[in-house]
Short mmCIF file of C-alpha atoms in Angstrom, two decimals:
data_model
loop_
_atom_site.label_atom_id
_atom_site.label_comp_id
_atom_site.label_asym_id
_atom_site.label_seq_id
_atom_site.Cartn_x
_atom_site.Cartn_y
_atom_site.Cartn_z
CA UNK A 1 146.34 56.87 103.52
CA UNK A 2 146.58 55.79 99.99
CA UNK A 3 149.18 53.77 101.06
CA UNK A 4 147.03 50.10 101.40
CA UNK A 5 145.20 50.75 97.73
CA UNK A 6 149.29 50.52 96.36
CA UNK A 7 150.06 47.83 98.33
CA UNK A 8 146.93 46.40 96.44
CA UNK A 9 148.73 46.97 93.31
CA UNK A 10 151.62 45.60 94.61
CA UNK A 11 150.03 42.28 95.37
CA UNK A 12 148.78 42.14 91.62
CA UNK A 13 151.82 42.34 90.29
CA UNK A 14 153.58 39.33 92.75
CA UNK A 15 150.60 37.29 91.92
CA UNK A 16 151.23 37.97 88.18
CA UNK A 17 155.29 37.31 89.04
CA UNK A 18 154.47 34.25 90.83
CA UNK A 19 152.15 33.25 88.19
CA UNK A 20 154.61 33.65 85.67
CA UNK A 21 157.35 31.36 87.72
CA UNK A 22 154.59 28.61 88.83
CA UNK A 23 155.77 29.87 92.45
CA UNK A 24 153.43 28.97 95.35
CA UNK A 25 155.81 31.12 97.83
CA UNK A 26 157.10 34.57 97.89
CA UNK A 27 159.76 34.91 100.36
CA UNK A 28 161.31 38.53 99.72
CA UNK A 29 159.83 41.39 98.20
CA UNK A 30 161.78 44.36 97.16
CA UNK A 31 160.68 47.92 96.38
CA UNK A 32 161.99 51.43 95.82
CA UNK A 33 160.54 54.30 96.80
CA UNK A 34 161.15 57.77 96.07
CA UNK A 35 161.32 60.83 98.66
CA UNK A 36 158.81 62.76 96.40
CA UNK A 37 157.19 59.56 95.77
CA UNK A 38 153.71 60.94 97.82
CA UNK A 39 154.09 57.67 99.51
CA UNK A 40 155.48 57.17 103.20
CA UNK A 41 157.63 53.72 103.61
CA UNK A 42 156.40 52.86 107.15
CA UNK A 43 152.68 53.09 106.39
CA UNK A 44 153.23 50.89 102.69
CA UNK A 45 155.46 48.24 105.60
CA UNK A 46 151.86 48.51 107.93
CA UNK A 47 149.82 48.25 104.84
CA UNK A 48 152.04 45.22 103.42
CA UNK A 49 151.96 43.75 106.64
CA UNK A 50 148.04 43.40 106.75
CA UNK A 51 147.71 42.70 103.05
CA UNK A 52 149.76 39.91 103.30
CA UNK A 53 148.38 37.38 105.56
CA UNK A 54 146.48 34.47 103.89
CA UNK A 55 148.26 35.30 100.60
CA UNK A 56 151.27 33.51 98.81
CA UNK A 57 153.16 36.47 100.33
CA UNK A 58 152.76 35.94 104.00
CA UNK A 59 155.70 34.76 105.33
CA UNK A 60 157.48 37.56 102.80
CA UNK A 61 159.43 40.27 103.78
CA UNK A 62 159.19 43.20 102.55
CA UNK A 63 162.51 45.56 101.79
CA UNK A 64 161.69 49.17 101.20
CA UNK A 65 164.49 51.25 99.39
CA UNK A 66 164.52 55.01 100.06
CA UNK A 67 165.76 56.76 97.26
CA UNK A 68 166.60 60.15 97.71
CA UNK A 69 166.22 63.05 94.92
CA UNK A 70 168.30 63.30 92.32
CA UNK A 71 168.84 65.67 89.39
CA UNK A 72 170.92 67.10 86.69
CA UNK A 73 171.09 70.58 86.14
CA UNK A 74 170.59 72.11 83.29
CA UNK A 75 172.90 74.70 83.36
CA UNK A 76 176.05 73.22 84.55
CA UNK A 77 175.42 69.85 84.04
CA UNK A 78 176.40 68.57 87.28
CA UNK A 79 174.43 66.45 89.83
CA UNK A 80 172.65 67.80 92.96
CA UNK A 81 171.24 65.53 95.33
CA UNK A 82 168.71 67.08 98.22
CA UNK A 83 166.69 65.74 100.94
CA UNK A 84 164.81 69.20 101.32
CA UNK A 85 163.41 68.42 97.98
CA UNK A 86 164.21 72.16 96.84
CA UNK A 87 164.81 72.60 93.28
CA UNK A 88 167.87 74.55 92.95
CA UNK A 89 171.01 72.98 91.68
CA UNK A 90 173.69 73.06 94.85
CA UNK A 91 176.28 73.83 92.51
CA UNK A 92 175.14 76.92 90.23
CA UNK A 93 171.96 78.24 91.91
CA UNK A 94 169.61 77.21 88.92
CA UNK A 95 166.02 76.19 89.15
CA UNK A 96 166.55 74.13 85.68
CA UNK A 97 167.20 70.65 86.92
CA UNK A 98 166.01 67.42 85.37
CA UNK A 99 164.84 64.90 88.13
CA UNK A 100 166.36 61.57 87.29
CA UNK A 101 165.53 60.00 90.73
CA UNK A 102 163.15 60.19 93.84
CA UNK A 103 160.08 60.23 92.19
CA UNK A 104 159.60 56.65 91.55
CA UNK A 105 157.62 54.04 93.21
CA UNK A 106 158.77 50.81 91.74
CA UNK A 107 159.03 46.58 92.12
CA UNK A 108 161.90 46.39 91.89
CA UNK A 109 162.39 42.65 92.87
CA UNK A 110 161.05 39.56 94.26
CA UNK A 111 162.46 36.23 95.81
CA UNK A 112 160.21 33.00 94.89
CA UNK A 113 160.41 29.33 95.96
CA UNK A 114 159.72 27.04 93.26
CA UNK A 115 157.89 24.04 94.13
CA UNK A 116 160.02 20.67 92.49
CA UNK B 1 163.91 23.11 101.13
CA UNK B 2 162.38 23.80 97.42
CA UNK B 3 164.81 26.16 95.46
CA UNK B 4 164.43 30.12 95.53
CA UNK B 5 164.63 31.83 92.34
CA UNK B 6 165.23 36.09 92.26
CA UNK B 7 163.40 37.75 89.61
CA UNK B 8 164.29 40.78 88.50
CA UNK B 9 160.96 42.90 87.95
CA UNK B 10 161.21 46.54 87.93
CA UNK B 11 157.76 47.72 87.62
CA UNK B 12 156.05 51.00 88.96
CA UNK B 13 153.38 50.01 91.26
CA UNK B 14 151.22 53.02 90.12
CA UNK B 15 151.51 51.64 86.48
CA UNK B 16 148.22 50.22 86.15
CA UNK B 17 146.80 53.83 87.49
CA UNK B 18 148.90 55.92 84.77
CA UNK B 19 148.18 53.05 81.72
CA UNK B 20 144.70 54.27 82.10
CA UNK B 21 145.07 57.37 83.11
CA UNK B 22 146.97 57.60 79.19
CA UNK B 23 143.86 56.02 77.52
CA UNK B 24 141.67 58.60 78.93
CA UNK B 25 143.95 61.56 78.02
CA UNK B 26 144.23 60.49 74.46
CA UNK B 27 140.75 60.06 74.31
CA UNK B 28 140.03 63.74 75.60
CA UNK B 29 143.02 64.94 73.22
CA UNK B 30 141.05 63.57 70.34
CA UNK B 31 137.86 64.94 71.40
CA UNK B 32 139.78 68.43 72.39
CA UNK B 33 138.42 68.71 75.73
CA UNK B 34 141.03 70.52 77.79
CA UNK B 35 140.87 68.60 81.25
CA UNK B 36 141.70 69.68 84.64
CA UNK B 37 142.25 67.77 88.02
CA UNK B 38 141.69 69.84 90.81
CA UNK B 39 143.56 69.03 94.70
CA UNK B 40 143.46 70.39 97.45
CA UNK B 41 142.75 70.06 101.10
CA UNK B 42 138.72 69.71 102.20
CA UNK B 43 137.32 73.41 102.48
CA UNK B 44 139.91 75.04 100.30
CA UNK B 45 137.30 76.43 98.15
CA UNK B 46 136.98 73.92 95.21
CA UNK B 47 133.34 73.78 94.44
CA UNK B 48 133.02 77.75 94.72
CA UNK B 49 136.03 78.50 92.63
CA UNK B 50 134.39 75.88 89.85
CA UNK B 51 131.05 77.45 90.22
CA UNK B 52 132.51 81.32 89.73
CA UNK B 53 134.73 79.87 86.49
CA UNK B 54 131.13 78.60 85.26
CA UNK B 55 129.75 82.31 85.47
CA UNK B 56 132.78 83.48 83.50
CA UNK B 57 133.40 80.45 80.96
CA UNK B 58 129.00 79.38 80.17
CA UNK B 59 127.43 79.31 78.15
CA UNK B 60 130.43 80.56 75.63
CA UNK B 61 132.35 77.73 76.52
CA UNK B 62 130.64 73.75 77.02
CA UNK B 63 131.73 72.71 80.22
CA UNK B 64 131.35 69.53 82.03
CA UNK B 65 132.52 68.43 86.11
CA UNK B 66 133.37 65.59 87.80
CA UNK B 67 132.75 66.39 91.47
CA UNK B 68 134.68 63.70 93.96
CA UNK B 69 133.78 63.45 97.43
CA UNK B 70 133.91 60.62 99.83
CA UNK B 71 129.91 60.91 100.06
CA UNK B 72 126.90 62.59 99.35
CA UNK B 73 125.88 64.47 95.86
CA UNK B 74 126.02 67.43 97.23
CA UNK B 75 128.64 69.20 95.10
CA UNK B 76 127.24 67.52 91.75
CA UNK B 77 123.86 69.32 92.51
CA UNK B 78 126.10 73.07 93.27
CA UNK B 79 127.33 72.46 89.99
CA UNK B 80 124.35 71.43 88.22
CA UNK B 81 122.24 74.40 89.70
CA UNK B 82 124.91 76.92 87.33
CA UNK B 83 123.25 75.20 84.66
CA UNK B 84 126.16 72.38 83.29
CA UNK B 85 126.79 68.92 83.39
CA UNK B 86 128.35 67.35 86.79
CA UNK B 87 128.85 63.56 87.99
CA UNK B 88 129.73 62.47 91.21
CA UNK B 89 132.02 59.96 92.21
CA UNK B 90 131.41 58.90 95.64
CA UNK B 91 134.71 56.86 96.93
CA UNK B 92 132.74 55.39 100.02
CA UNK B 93 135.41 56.44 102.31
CA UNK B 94 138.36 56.51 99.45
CA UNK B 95 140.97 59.36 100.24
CA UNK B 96 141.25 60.19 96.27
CA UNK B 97 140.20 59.33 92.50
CA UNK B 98 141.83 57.06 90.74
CA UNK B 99 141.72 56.91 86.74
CA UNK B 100 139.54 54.15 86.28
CA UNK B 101 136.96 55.90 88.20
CA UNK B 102 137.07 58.30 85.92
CA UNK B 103 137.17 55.72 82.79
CA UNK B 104 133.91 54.31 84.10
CA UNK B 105 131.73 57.57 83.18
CA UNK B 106 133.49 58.05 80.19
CA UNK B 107 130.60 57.05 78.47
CA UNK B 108 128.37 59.66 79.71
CA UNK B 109 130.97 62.78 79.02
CA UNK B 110 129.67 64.40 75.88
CA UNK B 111 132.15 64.58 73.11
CA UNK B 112 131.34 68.19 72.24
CA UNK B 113 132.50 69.52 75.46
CA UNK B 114 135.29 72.64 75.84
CA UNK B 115 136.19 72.08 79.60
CA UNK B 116 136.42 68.98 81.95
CA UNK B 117 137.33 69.97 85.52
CA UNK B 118 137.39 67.15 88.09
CA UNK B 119 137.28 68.03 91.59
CA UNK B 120 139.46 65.55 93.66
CA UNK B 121 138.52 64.44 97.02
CA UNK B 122 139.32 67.19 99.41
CA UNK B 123 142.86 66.23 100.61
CA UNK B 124 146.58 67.33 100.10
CA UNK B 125 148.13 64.39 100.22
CA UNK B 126 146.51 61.03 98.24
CA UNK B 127 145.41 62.77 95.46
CA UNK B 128 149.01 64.28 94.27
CA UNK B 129 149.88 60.43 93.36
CA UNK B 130 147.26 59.22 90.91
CA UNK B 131 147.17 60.65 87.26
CA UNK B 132 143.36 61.38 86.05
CA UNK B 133 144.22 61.65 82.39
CA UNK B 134 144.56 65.41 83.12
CA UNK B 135 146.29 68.03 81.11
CA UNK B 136 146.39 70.23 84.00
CA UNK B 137 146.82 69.53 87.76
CA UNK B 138 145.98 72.80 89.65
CA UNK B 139 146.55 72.63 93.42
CA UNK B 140 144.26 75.78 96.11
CA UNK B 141 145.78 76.58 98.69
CA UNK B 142 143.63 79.24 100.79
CA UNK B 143 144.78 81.88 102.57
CA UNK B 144 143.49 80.58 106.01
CA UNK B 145 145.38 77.20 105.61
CA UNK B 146 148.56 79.28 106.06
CA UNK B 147 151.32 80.25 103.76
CA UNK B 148 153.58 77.29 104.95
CA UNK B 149 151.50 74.63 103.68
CA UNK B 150 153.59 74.12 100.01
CA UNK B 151 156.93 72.28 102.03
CA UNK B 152 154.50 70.58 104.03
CA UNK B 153 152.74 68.98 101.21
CA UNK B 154 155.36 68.52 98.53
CA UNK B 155 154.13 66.04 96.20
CA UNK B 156 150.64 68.04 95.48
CA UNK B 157 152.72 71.51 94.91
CA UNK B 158 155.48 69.21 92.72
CA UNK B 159 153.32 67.79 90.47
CA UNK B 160 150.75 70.83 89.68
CA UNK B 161 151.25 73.10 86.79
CA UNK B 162 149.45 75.85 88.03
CA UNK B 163 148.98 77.40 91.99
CA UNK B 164 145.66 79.09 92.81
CA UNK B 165 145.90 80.48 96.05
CA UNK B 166 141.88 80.82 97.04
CA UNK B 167 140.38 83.30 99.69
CA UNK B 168 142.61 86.45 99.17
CA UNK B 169 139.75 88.45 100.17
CA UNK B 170 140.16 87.14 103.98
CA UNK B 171 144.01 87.74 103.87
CA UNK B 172 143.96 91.66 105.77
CA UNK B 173 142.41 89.21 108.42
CA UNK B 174 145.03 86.35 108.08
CA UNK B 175 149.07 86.20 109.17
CA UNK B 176 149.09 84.89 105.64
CA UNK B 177 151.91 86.34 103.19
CA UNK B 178 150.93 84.89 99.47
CA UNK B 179 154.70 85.74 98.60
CA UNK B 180 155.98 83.47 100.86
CA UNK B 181 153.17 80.71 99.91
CA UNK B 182 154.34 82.01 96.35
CA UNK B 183 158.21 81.52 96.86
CA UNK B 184 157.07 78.22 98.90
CA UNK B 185 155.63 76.51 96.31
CA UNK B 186 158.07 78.28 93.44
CA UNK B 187 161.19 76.13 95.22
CA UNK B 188 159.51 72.62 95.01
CA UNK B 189 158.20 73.54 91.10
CA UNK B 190 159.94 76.82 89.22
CA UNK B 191 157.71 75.95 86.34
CA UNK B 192 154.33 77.00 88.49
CA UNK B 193 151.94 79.32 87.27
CA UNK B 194 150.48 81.34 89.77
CA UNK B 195 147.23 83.20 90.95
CA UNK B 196 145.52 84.76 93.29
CA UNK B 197 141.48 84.56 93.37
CA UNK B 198 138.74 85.39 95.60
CA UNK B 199 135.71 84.02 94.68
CA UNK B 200 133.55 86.15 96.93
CA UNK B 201 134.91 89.83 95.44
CA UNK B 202 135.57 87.67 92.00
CA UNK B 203 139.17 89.03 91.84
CA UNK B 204 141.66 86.89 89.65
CA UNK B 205 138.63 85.06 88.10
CA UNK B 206 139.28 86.93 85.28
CA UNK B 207 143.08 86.21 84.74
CA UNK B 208 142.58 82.27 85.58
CA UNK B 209 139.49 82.11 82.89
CA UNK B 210 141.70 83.79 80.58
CA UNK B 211 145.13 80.96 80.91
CA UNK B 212 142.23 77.87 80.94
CA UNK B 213 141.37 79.67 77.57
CA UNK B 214 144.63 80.01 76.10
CA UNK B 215 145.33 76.80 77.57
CA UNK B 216 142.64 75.12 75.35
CA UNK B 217 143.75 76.86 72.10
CA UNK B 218 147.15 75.40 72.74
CA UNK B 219 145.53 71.69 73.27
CA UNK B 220 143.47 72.23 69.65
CA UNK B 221 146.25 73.79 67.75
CA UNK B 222 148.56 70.92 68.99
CA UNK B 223 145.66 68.01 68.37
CA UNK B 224 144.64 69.47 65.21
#
């Protein structure tokens, strides 16, 4: 359950964000995380969802984005996408694939209210 | 109602981790210490397979180990007793390193040293996310765990560069095929380098000693 010391991270960066906007609220946090991310989405909502309270997040929802693996193969250049996380291109057979997606574990965006 | 504003922010939420975790791999690179980060699950056979690579690699080679555990000193003083240098991290109830951890005894890692191993916490899971500054990630997998464990534990098997599959001595005993942990692990990672040890009969020592070797020519002809 490394899940809580990312959501730590997390809250670093949305302090830095709303730092950065003089924001006092964060209403909507989104992030995207990858099936081979080592990270599973409904513990990081649990963690998020403890973190949270008595922070400028804690009426904020949190969005979680699951993004499924994704590569190019090598070989025949074309794109295999596979939820068994096997890495053999679906197309050609061949275990030369570049991962472009899946493995990421990203902010992708947040939703602030500026005080007036 | 005060206004809402989107910001577009894109960051990873491990970046902090791997921002250090670059700093100390630089540093090693320039120091040519070949370091290795060590998972697997608790009773795998990580502190005996580090103390029977001692007996092969010392006193040729100068090696040094970071032993991580969630408490007691108990594999620091295993280590120590083969007659190198060992700290130990104790988490306090963390379920892996992270880099910084390791950062914070940088300053007591001599800069003459050949090897750096760093024995993760014993678990299969937390450890496969955070980057130690490592050149190599090797992931155990003993034979009484079962040869099904690679699917079931993707991210440790996905991001390792080599598979030592511990125990092999206990396999006649075991339903335990190492070509199917093998083929397993071989369809989350084609790239994998595999062995088969057993530290009690000291089989496949040899040939592991040998690519950690080889390994740290590579790392010195390439940070020449």
């Amino acid at each position: 359950m490394h899940e809580l010391s990312i959501v730590a991270n997390l809250f670093d960066l949305l302090e830095e964000q709303a730092e950065k906007v003089g924001a006092k609220k964060i209403t909507l946090v989104k992030i995207k995380v990858g099936v081979l991310s080592g990270v599973v989405p409904e513990l990081l909502q649990t963690a998020f969802d403890i973190y949270k309270k008595d922070t400028l997040a804690s009426e904020a929802e949190l969005i979680i984005e699951k993004v499924p693996l994704r590569m190019v193969c090598r070989q025949c250049h074309q794109e295999t996408i596979r939820d068994d996380i096997i890495l053999s291109c679906a197309h050609c057979g061949s275990t030369q694939l570049e991962k472009k997606e899946g493995t990421e574990l990203i902010l992708e965006k947040v939703e602030l209210e500026i005080d007036e | 109602m005060s206004p809402k504003k989107e910001v577009l922010v894109l960051k990873d939420l491990l970046g902090s981790n791997k921002k250090i975790a670059g700093e100390i791999r630089a540093h090693l690179e320039e120091k040519g210490i070949l370091t290795l980060n060590l998972l697997s699950s608790p009773g795998a056979g990580k502190t005996t397979l580090l103390e029977k690579l001692i007996e092969h690699l010392h006193p040729t080679y100068r090696i040094g180990v970071i032993e991580g555990d969630i408490e007691t000193t108990r594999d620091a003083e295993r280590i120590r007793a083969k007659g190198v240098s060992a700290w130990q991290i104790t988490t306090g109830g963390a379920c892996h390193l992270e880099a910084k951890m390791v950062g914070n005894l940088f300053s007591q890692i001599p800069a003459d040293l050949d090897f750096l191993f760093i024995e993760n916490v014993g678990n299969l899971v937390c450890p496969a996310s955070y980057d130690l500054g490592e050149h190599l990630r090797l992931v155990l997998l003993s034979s009484p765990e079962g040869d099904d464990k690679p699917k079931k534990y993707p991210k440790a098997f996905t991001t390792a560069d080599a598979l030592v599959i511990t125990k092999i001595d206990l396999i006649p005993h075991l339903p335990f095929d190492p070509q199917r942990a093998a083929q397993e692990a071989r369809e989350l990672n084609p790239e994998l380098k595999i062995f088969t040890v057993s530290s009690v009969t000291g089989e496949g020592i040899q040939e592991l000693s040998s690519f950690l070797i080889e390994k740290l020519k590579e790392l010195r002809t390439i940070h020449a």
